[in-house]
PDB file of C-alpha atoms in Angstrom:
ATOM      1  CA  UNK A   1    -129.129  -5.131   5.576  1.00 33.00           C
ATOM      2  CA  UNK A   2    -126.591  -3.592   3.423  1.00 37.00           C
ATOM      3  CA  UNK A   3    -125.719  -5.114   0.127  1.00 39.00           C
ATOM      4  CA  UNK A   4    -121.820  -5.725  -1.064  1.00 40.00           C
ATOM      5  CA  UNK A   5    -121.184  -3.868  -4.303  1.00 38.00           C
ATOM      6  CA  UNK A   6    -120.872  -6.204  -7.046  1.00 40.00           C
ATOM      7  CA  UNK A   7    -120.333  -6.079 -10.841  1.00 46.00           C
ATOM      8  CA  UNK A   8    -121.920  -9.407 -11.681  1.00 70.00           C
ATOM      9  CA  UNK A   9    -124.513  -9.410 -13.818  1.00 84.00           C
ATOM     10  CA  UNK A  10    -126.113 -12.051 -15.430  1.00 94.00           C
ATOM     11  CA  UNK A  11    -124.910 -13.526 -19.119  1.00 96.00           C
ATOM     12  CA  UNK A  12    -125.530 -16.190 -20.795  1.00 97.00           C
ATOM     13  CA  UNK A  13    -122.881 -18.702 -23.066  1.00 96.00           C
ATOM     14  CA  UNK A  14    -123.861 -20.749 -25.661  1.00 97.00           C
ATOM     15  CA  UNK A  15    -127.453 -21.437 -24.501  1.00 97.00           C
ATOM     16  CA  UNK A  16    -129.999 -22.897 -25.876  1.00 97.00           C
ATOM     17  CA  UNK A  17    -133.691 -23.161 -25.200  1.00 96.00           C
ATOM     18  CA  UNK A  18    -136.618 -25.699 -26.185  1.00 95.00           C
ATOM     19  CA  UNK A  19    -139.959 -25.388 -25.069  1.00 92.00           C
ATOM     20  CA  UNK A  20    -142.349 -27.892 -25.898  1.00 90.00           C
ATOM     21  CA  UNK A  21    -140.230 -30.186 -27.853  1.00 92.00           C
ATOM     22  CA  UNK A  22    -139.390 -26.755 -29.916  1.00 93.00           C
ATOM     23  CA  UNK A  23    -135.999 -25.501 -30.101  1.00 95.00           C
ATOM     24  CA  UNK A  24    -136.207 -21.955 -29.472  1.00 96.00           C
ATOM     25  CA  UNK A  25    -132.685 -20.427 -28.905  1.00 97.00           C
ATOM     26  CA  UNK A  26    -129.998 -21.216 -30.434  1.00 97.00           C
ATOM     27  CA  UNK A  27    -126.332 -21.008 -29.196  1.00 97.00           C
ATOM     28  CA  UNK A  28    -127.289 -17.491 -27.639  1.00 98.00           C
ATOM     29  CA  UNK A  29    -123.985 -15.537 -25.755  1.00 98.00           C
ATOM     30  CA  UNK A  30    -125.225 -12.403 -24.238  1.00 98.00           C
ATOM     31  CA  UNK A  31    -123.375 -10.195 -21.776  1.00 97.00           C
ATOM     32  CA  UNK A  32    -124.434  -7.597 -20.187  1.00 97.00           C
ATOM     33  CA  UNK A  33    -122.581  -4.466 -18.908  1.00 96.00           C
ATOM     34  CA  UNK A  34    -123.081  -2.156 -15.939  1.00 97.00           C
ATOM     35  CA  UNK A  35    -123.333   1.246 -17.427  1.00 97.00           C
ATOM     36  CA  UNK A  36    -125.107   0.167 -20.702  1.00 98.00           C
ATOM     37  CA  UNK A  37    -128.568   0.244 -22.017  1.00 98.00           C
ATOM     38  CA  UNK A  38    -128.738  -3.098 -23.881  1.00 98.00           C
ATOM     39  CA  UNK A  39    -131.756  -3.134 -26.733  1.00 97.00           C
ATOM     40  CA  UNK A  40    -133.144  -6.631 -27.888  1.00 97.00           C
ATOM     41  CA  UNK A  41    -134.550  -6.035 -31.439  1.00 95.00           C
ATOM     42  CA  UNK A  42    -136.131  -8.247 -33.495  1.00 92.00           C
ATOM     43  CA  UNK A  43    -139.265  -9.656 -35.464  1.00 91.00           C
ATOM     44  CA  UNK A  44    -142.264 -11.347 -33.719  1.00 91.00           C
ATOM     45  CA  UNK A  45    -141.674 -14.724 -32.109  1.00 91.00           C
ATOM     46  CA  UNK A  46    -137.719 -14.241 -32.747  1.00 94.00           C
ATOM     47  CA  UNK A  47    -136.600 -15.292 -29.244  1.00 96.00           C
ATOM     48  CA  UNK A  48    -136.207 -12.020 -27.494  1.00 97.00           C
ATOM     49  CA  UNK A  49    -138.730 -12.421 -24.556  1.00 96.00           C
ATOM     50  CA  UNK A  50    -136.781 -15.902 -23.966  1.00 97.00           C
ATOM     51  CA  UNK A  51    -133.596 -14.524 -23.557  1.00 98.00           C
ATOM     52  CA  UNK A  52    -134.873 -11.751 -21.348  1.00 97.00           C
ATOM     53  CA  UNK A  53    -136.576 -14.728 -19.252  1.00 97.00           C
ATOM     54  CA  UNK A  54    -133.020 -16.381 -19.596  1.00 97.00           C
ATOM     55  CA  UNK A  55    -131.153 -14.046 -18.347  1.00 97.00           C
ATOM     56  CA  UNK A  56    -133.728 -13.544 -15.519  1.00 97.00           C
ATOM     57  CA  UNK A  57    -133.244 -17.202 -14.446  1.00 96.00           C
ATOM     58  CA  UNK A  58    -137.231 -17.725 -14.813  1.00 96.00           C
ATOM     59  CA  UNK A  59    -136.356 -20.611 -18.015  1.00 94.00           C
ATOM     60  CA  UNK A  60    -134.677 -24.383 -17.359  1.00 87.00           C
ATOM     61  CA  UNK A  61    -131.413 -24.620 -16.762  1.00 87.00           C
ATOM     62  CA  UNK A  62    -130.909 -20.721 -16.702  1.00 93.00           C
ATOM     63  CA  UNK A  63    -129.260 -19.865 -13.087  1.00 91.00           C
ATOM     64  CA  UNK A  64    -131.729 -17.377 -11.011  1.00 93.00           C
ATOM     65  CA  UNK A  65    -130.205 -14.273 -10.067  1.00 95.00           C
ATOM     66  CA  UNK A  66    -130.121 -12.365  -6.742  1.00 96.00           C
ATOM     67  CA  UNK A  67    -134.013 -11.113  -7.249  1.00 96.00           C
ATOM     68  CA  UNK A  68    -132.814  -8.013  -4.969  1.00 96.00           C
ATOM     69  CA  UNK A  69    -129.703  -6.609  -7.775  1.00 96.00           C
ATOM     70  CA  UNK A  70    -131.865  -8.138 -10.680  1.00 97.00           C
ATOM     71  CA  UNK A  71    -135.666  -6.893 -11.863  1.00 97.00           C
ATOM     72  CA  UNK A  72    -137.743  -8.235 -14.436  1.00 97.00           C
ATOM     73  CA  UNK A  73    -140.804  -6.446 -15.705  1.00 97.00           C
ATOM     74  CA  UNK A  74    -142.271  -8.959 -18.310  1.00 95.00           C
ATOM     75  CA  UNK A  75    -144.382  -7.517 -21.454  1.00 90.00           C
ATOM     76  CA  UNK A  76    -148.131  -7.425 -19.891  1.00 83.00           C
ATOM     77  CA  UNK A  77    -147.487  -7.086 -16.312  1.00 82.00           C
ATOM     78  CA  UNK A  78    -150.311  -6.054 -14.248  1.00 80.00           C
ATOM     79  CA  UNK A  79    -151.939  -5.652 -10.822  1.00 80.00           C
ATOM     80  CA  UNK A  80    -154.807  -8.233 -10.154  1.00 75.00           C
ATOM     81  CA  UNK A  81    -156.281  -6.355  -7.180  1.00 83.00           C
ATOM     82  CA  UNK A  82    -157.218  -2.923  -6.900  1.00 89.00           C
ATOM     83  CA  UNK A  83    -154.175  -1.629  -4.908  1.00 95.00           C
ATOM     84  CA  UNK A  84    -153.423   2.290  -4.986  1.00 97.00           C
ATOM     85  CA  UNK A  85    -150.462   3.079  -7.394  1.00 97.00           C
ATOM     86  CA  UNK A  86    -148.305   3.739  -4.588  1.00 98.00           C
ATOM     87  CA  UNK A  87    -148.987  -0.229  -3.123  1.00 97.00           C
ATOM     88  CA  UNK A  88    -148.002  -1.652  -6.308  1.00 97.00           C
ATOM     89  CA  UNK A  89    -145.016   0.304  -6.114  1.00 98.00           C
ATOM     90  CA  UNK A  90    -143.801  -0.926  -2.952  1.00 98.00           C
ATOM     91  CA  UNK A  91    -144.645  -4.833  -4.061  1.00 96.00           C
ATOM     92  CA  UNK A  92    -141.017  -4.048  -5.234  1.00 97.00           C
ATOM     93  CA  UNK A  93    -139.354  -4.075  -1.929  1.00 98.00           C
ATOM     94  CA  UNK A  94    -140.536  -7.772  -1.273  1.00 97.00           C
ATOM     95  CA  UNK A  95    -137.120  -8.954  -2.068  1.00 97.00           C
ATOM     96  CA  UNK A  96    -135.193  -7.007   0.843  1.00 97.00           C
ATOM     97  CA  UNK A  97    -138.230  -7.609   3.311  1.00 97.00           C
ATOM     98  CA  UNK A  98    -138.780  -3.915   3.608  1.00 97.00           C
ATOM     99  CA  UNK A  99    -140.892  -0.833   2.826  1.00 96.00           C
ATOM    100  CA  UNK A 100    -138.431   1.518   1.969  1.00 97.00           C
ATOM    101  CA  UNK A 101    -140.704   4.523   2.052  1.00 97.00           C
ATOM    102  CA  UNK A 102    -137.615   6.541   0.416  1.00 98.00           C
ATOM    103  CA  UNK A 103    -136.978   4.396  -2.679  1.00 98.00           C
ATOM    104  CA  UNK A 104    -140.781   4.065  -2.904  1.00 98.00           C
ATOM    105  CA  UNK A 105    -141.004   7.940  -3.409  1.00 98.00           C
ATOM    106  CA  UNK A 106    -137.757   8.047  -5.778  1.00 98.00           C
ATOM    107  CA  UNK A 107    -139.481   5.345  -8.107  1.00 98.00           C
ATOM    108  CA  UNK A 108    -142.750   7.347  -8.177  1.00 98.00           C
ATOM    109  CA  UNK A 109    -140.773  10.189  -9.064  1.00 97.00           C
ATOM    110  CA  UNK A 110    -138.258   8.902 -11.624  1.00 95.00           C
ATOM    111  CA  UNK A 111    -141.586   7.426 -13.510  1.00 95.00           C
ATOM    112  CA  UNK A 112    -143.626  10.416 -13.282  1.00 94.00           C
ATOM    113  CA  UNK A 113    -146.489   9.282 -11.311  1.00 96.00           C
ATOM    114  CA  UNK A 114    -146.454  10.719  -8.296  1.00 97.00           C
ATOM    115  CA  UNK A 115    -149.759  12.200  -8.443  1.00 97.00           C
ATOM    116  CA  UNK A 116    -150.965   8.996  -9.039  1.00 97.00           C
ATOM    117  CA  UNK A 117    -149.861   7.346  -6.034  1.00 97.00           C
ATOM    118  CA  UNK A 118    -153.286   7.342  -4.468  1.00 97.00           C
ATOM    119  CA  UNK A 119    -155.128   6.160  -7.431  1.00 97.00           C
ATOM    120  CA  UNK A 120    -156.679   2.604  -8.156  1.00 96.00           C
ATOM    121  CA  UNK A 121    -154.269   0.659 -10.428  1.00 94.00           C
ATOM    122  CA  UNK A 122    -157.629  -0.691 -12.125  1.00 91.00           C
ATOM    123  CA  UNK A 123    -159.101   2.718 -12.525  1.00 93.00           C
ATOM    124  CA  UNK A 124    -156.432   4.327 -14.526  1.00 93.00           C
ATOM    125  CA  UNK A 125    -154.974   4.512 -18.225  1.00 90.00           C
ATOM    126  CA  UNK A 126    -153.660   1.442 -19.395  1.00 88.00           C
ATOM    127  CA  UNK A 127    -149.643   3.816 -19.994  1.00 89.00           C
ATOM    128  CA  UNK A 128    -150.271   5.277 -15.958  1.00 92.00           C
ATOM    129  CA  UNK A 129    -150.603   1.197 -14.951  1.00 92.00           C
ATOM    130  CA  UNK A 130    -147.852   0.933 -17.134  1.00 91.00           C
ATOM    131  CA  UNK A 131    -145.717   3.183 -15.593  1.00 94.00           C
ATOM    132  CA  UNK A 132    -146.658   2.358 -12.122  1.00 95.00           C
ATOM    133  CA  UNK A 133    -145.541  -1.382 -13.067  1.00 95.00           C
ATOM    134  CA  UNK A 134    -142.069   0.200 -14.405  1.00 96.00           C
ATOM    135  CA  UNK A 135    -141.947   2.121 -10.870  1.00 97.00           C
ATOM    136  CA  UNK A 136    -142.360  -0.908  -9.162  1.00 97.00           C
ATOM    137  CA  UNK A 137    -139.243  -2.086 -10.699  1.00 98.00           C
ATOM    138  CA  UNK A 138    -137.382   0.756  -9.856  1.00 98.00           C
ATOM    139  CA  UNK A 139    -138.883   0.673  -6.158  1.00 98.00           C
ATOM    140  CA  UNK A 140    -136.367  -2.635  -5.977  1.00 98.00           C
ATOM    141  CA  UNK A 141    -133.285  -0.479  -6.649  1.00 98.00           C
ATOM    142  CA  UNK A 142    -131.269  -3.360  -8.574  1.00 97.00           C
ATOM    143  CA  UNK A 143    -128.450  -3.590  -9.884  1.00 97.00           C
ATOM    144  CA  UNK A 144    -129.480  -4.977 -13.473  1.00 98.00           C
ATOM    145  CA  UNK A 145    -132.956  -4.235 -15.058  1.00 98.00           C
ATOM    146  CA  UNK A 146    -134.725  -6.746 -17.548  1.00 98.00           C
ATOM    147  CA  UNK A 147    -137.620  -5.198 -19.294  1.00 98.00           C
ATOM    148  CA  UNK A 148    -139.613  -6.627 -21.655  1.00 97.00           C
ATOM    149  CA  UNK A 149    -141.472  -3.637 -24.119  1.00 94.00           C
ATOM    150  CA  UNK A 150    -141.635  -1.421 -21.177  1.00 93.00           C
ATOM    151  CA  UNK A 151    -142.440   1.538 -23.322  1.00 91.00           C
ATOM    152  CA  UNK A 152    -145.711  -0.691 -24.870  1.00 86.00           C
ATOM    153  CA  UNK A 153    -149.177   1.270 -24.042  1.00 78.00           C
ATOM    154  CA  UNK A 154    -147.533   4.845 -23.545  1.00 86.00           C
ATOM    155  CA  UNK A 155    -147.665   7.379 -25.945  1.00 89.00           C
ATOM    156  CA  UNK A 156    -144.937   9.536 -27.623  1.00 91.00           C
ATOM    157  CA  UNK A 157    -144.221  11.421 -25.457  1.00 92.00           C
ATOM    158  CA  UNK A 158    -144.013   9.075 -22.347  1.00 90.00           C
ATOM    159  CA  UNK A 159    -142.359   6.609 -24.701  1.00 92.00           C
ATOM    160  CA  UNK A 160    -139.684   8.954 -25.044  1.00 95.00           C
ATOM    161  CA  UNK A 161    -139.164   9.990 -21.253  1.00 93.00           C
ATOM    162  CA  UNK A 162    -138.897   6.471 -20.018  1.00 94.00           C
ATOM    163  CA  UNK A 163    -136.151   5.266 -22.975  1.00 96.00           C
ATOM    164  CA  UNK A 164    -134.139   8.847 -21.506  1.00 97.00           C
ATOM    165  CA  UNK A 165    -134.803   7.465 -17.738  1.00 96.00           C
ATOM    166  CA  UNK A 166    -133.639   4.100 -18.581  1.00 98.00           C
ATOM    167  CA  UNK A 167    -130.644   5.553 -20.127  1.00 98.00           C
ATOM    168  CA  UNK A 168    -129.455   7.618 -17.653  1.00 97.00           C
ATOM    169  CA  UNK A 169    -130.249   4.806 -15.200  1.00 97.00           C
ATOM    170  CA  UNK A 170    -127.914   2.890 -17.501  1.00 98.00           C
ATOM    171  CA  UNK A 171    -125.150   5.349 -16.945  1.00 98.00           C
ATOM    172  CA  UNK A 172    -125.782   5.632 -12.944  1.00 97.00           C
ATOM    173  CA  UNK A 173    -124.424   2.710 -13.255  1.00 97.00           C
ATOM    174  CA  UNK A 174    -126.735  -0.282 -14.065  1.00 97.00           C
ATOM    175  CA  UNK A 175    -126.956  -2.733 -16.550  1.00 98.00           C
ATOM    176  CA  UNK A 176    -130.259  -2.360 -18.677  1.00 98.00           C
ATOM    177  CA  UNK A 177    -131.496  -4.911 -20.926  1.00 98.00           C
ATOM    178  CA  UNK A 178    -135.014  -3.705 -23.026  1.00 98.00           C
ATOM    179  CA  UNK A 179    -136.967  -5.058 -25.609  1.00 97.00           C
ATOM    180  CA  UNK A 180    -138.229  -3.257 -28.143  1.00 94.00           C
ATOM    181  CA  UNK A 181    -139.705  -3.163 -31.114  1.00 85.00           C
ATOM    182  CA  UNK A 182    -139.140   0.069 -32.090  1.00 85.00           C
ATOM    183  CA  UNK A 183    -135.937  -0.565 -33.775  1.00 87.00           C
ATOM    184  CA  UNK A 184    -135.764   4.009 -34.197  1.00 87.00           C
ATOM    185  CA  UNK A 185    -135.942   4.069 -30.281  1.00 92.00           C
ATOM    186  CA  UNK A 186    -133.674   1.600 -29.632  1.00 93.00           C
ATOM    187  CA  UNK A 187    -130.983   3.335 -31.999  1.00 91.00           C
ATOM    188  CA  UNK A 188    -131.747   6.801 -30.840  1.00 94.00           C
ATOM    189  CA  UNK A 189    -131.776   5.675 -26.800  1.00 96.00           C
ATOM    190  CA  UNK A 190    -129.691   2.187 -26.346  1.00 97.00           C
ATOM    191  CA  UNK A 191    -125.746   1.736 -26.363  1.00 97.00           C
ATOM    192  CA  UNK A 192    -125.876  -1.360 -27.757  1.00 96.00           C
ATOM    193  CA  UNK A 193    -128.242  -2.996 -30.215  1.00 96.00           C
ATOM    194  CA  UNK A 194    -128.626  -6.987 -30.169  1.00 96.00           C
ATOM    195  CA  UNK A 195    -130.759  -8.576 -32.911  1.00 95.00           C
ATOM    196  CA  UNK A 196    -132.537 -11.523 -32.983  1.00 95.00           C
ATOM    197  CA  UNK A 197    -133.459 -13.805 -35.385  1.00 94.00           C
ATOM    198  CA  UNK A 198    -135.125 -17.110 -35.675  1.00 95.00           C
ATOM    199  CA  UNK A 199    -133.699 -18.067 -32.233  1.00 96.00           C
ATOM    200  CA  UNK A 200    -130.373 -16.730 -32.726  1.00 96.00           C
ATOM    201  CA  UNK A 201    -128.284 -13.423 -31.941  1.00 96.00           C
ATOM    202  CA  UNK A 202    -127.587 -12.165 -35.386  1.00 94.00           C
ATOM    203  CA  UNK A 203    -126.009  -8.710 -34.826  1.00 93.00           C
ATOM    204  CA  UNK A 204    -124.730  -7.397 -31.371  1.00 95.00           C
ATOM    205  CA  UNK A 205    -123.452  -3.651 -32.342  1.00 93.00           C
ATOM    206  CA  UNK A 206    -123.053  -0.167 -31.098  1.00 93.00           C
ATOM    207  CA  UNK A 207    -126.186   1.198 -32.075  1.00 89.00           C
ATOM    208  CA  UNK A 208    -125.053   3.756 -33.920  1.00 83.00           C
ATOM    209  CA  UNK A 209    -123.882   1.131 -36.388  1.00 84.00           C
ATOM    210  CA  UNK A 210    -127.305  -1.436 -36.254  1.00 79.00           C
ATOM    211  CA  UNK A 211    -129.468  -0.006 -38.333  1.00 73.00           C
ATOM    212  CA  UNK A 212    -128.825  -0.887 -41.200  1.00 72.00           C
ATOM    213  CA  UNK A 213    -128.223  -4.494 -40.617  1.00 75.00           C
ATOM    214  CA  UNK A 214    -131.727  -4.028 -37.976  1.00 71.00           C
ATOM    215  CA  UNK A 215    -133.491  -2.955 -41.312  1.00 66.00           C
ATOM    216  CA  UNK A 216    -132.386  -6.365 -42.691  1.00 62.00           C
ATOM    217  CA  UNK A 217    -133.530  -8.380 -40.177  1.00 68.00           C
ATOM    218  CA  UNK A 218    -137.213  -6.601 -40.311  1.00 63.00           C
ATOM    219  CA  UNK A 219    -137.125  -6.943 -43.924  1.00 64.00           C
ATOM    220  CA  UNK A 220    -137.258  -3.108 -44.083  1.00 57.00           C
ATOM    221  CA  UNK A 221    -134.906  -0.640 -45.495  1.00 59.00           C
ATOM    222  CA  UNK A 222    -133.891   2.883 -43.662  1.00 56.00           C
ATOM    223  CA  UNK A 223    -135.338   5.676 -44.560  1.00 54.00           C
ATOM    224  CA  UNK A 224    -133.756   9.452 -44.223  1.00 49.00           C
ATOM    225  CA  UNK A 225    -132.532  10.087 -40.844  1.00 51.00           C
ATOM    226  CA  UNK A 226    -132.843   7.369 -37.775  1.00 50.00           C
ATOM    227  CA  UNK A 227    -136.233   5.683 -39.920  1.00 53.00           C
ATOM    228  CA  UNK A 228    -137.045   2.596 -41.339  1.00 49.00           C
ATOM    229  CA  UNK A 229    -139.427   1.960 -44.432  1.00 50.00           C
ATOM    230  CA  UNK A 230    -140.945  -0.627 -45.618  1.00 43.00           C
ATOM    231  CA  UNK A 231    -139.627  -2.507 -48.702  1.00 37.00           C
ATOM    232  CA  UNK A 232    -142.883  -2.744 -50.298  1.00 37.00           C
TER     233      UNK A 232
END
């Protein structure tokens, strides 16, 4: 069944998290935008998977999006049966109740795994299963993407190609929220930069202007060109 067009994507006002008796966000207003590549950057245990999990409706209280315009691909996803590539891939067309074999092939494409699609997801490199969880997403066809570290376990090169493909996706049309940790890839490939710190959004700037203020927030200064060094 065809879908309405809508420009709705999830955002979040003055929220706050606690798990475990814990507070873990803090007052966190987030939104958005169709047509930008969003980059969550921040230390270890700063909040940005929560807010990603927020957004994607999977915390409490947090309002669960439309799974078919909104895909999450948390940090360490994986396959837990030997399915071929190409399987896995089309788990992402549960949410419309279809196959799709069309946006199945597109997603193997865009991710650059097409050769794979026969493969074992258990019997390939740990970046391939990667990737073949990232096509999955794109398999779905949404309208926002939430990804947590989707460039985590590729190399370079493949680091590189997916932070383009998410960017253009971005300017297709979708909203893209990432997070990374690469603070250089995130202010070479995102639009805008949020940082998190201790719970809270500290910085939300074009990223042409975060790094500087990122380097802060890592306890890092920047180095010459898009580089951050250690203040050691």
């Amino acid at each position: 069944m065809e879908r309405p067009p809508t420009n709705h994507v999830p955002e979040l006002t003055g929220f706050n998290l606690t798990l475990g008796g814990n507070p873990v966000l803090h007052d966190v207003t987030l939104r958005p935008e169709p047509g930008v590549l969003l980059a969550l950057c921040g230390p270890n245990g700063a909040g940005k998977t929560s807010i990603l999990r927020a957004l994607a409706g999977l915390v409490a209280s947090a309002a669960r999006p439309d799974p078919r315009r909104v895909a999450y691909l948390p940090q360490n996803a994986h396959a837990n049966w030997a399915l071929t590539v190409e399987q896995v891939v089309t788990l992402g067309r549960i949410p419309h109740r279809d196959s799709n074999p069309a946006a199945v092939e597109n997603a193997l494409v865009r991710c650059g795994i097409q050769a794979l699609r026969g493969a074992r997801i258990n019997r390939i490199s740990g970046g391939e299963a990667r990737r073949a969880m990232l096509a999955r997403v794109f398999a779905t066809e949404p309208e926002m993407f939430l990804l947590d570290e989707p460039t985590a376990d590729l190399d370079p090169a493949a680091s590189h190609a997916i932070l383009r493909l998410l960017r253009e996706t971005a300017e297709a049309g979708a909203a893209v929220v990432v997070v990374l940790h690469a603070v250089e890839l995130a202010a070479e490939y995102a639009h805008r930069i949020v940082l998190v710190d201790r719970g809270r959004i500290v910085a939300d700037r074009p990223a042409a202007e975060a790094l500087e203020q990122a380097a802060g927030v890592f306890g890092m200064r920047v180095g010459s060109g898009p580089r951050l060094r250690s203040l050691a």
